[in-house]
Coordinates of C-alpha atoms and ligand atoms in Angstrom, one line a residue:
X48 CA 55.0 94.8 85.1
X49 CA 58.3 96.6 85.7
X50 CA 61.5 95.6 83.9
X51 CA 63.3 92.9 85.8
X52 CA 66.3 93.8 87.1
X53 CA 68.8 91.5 87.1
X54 CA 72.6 90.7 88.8
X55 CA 75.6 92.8 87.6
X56 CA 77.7 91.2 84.9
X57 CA 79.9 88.4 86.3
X58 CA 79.1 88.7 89.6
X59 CA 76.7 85.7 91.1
X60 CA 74.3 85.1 93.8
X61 CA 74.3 82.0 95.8
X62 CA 71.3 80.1 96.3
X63 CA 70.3 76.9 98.4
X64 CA 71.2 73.9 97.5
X65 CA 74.8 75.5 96.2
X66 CA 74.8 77.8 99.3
X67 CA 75.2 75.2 101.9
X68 CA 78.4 74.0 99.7
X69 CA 80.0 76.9 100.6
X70 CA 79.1 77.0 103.9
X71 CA 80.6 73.8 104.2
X72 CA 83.9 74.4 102.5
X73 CA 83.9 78.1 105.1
X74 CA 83.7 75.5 108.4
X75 CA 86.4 73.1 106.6
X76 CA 88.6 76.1 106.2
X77 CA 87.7 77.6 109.5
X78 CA 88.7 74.6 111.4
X79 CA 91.8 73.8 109.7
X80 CA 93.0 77.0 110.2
X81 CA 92.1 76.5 113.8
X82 CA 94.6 73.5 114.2
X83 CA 97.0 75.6 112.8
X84 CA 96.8 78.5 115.2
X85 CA 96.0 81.2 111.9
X86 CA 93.2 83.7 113.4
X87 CA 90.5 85.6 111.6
X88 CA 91.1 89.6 110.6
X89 CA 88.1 91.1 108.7
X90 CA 89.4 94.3 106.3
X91 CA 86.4 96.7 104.6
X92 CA 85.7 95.6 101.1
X93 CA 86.9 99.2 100.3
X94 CA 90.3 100.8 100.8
X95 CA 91.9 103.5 99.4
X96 CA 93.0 103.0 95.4
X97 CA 96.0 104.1 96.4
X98 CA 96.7 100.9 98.8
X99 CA 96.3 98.6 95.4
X100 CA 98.6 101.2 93.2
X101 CA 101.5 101.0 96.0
X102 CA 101.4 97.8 96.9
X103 CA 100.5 95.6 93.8
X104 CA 102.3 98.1 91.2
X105 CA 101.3 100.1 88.6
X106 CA 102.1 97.7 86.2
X107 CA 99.8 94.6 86.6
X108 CA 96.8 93.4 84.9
X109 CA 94.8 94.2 88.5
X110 CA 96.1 98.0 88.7
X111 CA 96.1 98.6 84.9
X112 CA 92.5 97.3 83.9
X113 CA 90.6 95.0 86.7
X114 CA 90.0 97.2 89.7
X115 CA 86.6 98.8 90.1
X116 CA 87.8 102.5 90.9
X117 CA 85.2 105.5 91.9
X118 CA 85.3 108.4 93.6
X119 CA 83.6 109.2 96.7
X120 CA 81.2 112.2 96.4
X121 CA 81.7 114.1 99.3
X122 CA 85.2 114.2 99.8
X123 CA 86.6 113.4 96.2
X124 CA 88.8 110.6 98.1
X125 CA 89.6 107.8 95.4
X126 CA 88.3 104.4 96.3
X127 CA 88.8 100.9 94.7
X128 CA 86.8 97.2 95.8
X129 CA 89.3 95.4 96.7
X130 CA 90.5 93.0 93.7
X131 CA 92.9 90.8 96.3
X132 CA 93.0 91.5 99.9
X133 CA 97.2 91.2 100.5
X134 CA 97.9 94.7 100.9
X135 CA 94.6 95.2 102.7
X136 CA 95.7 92.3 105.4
X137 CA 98.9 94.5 105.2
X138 CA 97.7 98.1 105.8
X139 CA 95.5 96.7 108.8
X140 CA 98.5 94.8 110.2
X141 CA 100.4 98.4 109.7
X142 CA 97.9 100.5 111.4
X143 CA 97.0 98.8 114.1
X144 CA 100.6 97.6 115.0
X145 CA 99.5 93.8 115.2
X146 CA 102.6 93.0 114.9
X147 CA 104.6 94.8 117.7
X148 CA 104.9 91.2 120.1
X149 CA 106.0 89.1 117.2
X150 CA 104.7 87.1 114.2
X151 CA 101.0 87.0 113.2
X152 CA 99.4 84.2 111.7
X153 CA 96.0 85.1 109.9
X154 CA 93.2 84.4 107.6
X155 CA 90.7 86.3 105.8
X156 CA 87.5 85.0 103.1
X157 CA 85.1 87.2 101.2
X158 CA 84.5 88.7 98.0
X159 CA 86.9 90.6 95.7
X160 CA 86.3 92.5 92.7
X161 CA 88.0 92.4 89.3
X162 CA 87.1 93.6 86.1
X163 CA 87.7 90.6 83.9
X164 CA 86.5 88.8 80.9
X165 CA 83.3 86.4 82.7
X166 CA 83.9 82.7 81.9
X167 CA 84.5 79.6 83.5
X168 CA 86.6 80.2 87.0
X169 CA 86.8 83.7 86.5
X170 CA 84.3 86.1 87.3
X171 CA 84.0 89.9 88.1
X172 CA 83.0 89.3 92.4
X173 CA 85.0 86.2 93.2
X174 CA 85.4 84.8 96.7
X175 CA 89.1 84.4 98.0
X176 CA 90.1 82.7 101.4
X177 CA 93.5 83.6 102.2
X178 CA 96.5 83.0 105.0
X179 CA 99.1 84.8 105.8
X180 CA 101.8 84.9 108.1
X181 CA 103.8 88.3 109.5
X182 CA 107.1 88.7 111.1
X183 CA 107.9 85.6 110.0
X184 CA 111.4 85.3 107.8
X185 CA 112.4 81.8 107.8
X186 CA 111.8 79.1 104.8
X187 CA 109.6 77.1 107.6
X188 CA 106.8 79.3 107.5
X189 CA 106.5 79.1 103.7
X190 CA 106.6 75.3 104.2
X191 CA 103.8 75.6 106.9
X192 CA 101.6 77.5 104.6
X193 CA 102.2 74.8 102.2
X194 CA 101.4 71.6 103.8
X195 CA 98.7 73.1 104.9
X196 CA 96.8 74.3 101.6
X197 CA 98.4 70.2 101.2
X198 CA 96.2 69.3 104.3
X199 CA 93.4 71.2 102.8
X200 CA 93.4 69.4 99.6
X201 CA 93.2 66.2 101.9
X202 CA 90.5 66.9 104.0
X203 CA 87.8 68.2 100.9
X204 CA 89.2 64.7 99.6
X205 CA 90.3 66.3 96.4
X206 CA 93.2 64.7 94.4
X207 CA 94.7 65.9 91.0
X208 CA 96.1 68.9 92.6
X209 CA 100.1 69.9 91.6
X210 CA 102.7 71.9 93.5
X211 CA 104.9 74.6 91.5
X212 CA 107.3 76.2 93.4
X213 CA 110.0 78.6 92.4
X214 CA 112.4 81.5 93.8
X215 CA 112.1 85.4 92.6
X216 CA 115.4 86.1 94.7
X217 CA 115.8 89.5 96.0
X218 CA 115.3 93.1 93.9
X219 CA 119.0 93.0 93.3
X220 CA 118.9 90.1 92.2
X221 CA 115.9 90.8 89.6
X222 CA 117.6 93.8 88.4
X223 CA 120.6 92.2 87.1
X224 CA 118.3 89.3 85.8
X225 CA 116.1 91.8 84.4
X226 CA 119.1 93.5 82.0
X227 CA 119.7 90.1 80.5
X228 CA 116.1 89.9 80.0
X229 CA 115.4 93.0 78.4
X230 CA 118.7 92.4 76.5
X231 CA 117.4 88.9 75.3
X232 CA 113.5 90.0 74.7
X233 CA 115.1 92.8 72.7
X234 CA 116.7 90.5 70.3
X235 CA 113.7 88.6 70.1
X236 CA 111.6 92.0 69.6
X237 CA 109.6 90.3 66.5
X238 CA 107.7 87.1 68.3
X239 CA 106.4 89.9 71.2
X240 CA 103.2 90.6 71.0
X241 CA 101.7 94.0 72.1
X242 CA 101.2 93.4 75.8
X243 CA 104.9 91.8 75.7
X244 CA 106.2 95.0 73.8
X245 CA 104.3 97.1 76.7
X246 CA 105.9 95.5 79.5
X247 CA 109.7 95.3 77.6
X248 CA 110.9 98.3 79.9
X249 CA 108.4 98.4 82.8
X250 CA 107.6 94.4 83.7
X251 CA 109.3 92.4 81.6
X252 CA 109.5 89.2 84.0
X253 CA 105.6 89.2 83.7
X254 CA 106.3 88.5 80.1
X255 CA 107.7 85.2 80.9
X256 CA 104.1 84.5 82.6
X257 CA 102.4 85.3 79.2
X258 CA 99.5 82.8 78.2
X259 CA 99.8 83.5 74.4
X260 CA 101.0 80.0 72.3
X261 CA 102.9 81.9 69.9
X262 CA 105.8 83.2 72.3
X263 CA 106.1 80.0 74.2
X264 CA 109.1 78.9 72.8
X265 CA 110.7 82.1 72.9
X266 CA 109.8 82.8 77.0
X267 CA 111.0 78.7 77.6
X268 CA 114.9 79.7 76.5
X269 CA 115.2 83.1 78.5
X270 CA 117.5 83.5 81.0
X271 CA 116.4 82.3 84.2
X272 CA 116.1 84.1 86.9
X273 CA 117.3 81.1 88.9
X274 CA 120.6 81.7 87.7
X275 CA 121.5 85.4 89.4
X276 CA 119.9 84.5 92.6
X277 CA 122.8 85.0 95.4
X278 CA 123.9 82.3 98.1
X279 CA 121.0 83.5 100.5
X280 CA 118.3 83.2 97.9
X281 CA 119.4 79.8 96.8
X282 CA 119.5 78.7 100.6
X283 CA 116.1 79.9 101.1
X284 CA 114.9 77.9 98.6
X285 CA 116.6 75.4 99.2
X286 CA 115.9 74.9 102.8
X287 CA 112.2 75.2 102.0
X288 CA 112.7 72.6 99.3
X289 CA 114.3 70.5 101.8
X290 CA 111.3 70.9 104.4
X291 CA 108.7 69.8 101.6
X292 CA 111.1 66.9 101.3
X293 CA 110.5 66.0 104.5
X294 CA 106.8 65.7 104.7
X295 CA 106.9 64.1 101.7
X296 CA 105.2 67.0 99.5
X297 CA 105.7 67.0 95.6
X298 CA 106.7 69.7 93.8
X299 CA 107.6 70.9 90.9
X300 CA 109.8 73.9 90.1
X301 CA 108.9 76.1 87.4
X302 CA 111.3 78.5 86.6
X303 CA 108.5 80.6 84.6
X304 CA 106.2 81.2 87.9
X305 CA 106.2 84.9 88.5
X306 CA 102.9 85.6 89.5
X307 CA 100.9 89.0 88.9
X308 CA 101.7 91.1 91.5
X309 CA 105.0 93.0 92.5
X310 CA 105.1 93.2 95.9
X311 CA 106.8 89.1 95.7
X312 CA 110.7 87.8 96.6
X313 CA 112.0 85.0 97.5
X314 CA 109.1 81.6 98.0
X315 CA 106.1 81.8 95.2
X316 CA 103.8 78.7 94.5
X317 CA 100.6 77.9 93.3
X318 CA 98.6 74.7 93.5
X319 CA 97.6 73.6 89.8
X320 CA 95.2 71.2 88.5
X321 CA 94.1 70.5 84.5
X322 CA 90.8 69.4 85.8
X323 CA 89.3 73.2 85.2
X324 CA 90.0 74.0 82.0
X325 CA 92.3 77.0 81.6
X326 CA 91.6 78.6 84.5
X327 CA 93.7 75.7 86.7
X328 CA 95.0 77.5 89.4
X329 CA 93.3 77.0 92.7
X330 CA 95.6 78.4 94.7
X331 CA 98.9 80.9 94.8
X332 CA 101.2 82.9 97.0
X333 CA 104.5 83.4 98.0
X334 CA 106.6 85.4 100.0
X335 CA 106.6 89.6 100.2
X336 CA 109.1 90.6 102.7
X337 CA 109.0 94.5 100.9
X338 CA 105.2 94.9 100.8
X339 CA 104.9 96.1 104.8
X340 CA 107.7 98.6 104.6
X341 CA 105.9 99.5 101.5
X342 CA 102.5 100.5 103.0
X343 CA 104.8 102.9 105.6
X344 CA 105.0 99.9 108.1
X345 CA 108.3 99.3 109.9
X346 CA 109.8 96.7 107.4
X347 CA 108.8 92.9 108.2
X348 CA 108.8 89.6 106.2
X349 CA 105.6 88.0 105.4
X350 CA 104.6 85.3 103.3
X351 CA 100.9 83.8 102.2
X352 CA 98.5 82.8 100.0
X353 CA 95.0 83.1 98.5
X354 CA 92.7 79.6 96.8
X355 CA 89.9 80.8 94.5
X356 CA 87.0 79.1 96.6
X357 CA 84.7 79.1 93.2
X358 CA 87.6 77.2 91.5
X359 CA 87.4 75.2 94.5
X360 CA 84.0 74.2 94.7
X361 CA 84.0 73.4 90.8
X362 CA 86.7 71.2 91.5
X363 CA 84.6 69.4 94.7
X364 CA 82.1 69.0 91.8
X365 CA 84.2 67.6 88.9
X366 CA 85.2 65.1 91.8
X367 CA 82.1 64.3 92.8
X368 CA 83.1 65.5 96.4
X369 CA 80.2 67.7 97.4
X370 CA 78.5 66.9 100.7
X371 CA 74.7 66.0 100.6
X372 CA 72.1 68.9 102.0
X373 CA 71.4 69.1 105.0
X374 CA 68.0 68.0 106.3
X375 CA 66.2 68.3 109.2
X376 CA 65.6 65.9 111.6
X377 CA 62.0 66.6 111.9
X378 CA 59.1 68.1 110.2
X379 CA 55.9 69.3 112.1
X380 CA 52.4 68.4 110.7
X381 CA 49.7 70.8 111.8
X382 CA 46.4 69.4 111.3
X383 CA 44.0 72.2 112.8
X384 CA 45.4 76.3 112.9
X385 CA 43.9 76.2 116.8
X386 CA 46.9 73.8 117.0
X387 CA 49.5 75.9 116.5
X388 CA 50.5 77.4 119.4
X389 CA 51.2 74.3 121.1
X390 CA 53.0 73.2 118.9
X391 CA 55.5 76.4 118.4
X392 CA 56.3 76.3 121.8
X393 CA 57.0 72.9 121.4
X394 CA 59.6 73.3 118.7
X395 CA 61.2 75.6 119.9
X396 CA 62.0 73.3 123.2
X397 CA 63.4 70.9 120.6
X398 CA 65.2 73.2 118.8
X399 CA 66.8 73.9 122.0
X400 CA 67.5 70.9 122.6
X401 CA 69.8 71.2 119.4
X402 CA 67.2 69.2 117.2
X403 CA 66.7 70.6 113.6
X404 CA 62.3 71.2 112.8
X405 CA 61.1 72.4 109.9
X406 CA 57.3 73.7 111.0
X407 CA 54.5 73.2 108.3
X408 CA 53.3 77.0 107.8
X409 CA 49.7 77.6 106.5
X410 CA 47.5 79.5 104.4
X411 CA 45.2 82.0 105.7
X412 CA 42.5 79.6 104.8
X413 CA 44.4 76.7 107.2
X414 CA 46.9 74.0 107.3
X415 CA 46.1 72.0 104.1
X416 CA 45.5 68.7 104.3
X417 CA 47.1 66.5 106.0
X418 CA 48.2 64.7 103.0
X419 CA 49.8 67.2 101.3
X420 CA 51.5 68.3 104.7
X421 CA 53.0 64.5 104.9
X422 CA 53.8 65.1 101.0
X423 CA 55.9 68.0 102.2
X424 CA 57.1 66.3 105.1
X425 CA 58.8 63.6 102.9
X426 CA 59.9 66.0 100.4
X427 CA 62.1 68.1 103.3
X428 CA 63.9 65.0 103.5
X429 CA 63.2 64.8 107.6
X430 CA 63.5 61.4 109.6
X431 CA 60.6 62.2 111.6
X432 CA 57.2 63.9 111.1
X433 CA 55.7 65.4 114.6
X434 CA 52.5 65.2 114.7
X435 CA 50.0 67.5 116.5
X436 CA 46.6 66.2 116.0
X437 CA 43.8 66.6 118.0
X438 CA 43.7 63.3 119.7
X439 CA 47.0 62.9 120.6
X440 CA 47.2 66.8 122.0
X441 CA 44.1 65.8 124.3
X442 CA 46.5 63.3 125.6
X443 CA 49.0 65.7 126.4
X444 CA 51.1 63.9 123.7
X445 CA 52.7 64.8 120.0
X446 CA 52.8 61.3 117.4
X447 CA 56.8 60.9 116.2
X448 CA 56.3 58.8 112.9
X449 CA 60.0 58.1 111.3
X450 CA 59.5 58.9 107.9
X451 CA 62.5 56.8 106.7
X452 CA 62.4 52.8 107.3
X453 CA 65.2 51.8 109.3
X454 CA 66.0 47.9 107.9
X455 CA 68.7 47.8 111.0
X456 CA 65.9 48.1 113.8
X457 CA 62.8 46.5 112.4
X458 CA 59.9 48.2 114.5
X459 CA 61.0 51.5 115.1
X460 CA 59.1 52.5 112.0
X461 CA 56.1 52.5 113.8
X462 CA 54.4 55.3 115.5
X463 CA 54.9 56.7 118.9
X464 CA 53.8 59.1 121.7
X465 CA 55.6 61.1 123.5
X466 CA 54.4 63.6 126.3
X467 CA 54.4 67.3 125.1
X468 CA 55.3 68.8 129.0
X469 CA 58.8 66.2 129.0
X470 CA 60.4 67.6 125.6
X471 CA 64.0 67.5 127.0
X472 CA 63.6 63.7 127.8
X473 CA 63.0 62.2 124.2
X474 CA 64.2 65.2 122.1
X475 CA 67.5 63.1 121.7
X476 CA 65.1 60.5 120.0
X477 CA 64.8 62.6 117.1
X478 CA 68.5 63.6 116.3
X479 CA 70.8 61.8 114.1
X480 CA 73.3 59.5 115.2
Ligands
ATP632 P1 94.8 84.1 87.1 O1 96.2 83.8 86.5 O2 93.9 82.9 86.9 O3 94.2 85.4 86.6 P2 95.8 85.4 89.4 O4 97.2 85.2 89.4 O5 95.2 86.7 88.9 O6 95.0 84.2 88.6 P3 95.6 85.6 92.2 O7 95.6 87.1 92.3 O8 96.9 85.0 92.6 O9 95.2 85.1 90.8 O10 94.4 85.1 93.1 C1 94.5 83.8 93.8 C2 93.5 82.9 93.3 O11 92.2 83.5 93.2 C3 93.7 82.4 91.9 O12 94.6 81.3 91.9 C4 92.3 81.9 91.5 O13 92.0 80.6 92.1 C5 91.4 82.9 92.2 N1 91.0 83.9 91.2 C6 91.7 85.0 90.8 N2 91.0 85.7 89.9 C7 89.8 85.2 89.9 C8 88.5 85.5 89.2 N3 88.4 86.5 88.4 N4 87.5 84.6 89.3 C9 87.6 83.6 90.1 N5 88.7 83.2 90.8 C10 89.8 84.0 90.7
MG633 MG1 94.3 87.4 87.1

């Protein structure tokens, strides 16, 4: 036998039963989305490395060591997988000028691709669902976005789940923050370790974000960037903070929250919850009015935000919030092969008819017996078996035997005929209510 090959590192394939979680938590987020008017836009998986290098910054964990870089052999053209899909929302909306008769509102899910450490909640292909919103300036649409990753949390019936909200202000504002930074981490140049000395000069608010116990302290008494945000920053926030009020959203602020990429200002957030270990958050974003102008779009505001739908679905399991399988409604037992063309053509009338069959597939030595076939039957978890034996197909008639006792209707466990030329009358029988 040949050497079995085997998935890449960190990266996971989805089977049945998980698979129909996720396809359930894709229609929940589809149709909320619906009710709030966001539409789908569908990027390529690969853009140029140089989209990720402008618009995330050279100096973030993604652009320094996560992204999956190669170059194309024919033309030499340097190529990344995408690790977030932000800037590639971005660069679409710049190229094909979505935006030239007013705001956007849009969402995007599929996989991205970061070179990480594989544990818990963090893998190397990772499934985002994002929104974002373009053209949009105002504190409302950050309060939108909010209530509804809120409403989200409310529909998958998940609970547990915290708000953190804080401002980054305005570059201007960040530079002078940043001098009293430097000037503080400086004096404090002994508790850094390496990374923290790295970033001292390039990133050092991303220091503040640092997971490492020993500088805790330290990061908790810098100066706060809170502090040198002018009158329009502080109104931002505040009328968003106000807005949250008003639904009656909790929140709290965290002066700390900085988030990994560059391309933020004003509105950041994530959702958190300590139900995951340490990787707890399920969902960030925040506002990047700089990032279009920075892709060589016309400048716009925009704010968004991306869940982690693995961290999501691990949290629907923790809280024992996972839907059941699906199951079909019926399951077709096929006594005799000479039987089977009837009965395809059958199905397929009652799949029309929007009733879910499951059709008993044989050997090429027959059907099996017709014990077995009901063994199979109950095991597909179906309501009905159809049955197309020889007697009743003389008839002109399949056998519908609920599989399932129904204590509510006493009776209607027992078998029945039905004629095989009037599908579209009784197919209805068969459905769930
Ligand atoms: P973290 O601090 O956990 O590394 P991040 O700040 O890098 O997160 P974002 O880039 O903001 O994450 O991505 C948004 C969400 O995507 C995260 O909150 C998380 O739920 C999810 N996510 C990010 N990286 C991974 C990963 N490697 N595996 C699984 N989910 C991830
Ligand atoms: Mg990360």
């Amino acid at each position: 036998m040949a050497d079995k090959l085997v998935a890449v590192k960190g990266m996971n394939d989805i089977a049945p039963p998980v698979s129909a979680h996720w396809e359930w938590l894709e229609e929940t987020l589809r149709s909320l989305m619906q009710r709030y008017g966001y539409r789908n836009l569908r990027t390529p998986i690969v853009e140029p490395t140089a989209l990720f290098v402008r618009g995330l910054g050279e100096v973030t964990d993604i652009v320094e060591k996560e992204m999956y870089s190669f170059e194309d052999r024919l033309n030499g053209e340097q190529l990344t997988l995408r690790p977030e899909n932000t800037a590639g929302v971005v660069r679409a909306v710049v190229e094909h000028s979505l935006l030239y008769d007013g705001g956007k509102r849009l969402y995007y899910m599929g996989p991205m691709f970061r070179h990480e450490r594989p544990q818990r909640g963090r893998y190397r292909q990772f499934h985002q669902f994002g929104a974002e919103a373009l053209g949009f300036a105002g504190p409302d649409v950050d309060a939108e976005l909010i209530t509804m990753a809120c409403d989200l949390w409310s529909v998958l019936g998940l609970s547990g789940i915290e708000l953190e909200i804080n401002s980054l202000g305005q570059p201007a504002e960040r530079q002078a923050h940043r001098q009293a930074l430097i000037a503080y981490l400086e004096a404090h140049a002994d508790l850094l370790d390496e990374d923290a000395r790295r970033r001292l000069h390039s990133n050092p608010l991303r220091i503040l974000d640092t997971k490492n116990p020993a500088m805790q302290e330290m990061v908790n008494a810098a100066p706060r960037l809170m502090d040198y945000l002018g009158e329009a920053s502080l109104d931002h926030f505040q009328r968003l903070r106000s807005l949250l009020d008003a639904q009656g959203i909790a929140y709290r602020i965290n002066p700390r929250l900085v988030r990994g990429m560059d391309y933020y200002n004003l509105s950041v957030f994530e959702f958190v919850t300590t139900q995951l270990g340490s990787q707890g958050t399920v969902c960030a974003g925040g506002r990047y009015d700089g990032l279009i102008a920075q892709i060589g779009g016309k400048p716009a505001p925009a704010v968004g935000w991306a869940l982690g739908m693995e961290r999501i679905l691990e949290l629907l399991k923790e809280q024992a919030r996972l839907p059941g399988q699906p199951q079909p409604d019926a399951y077709a037992v096929i006594p005799e092969v000479s039987a089977m063309p009837v009965a395809m053509g059958l199905l397929r009338q009652l799949r029309q008819q929007g009733v879910n069959v499951l059709m008993h597939a044989g050997g090429p030595e027959g059907m099996g017996s017709m014990k077995s076939q009901f063994k199979k039957a109950d095991a597909s978890g179906a309501r009905f078996a159809l049955i197309f034996g020889e007697q009743e197909l003389k008839q002109g008639m399949v056998a519908l035997k609920p599989l399932r006792g129904d204590r509510a209707a006493p009776g209607a466990e027992e078998q029945r005929l039905r004629p095989l030329s009037e599908a579209t009358g009784w197919a209805s029988e068969l459905k769930a209510d």
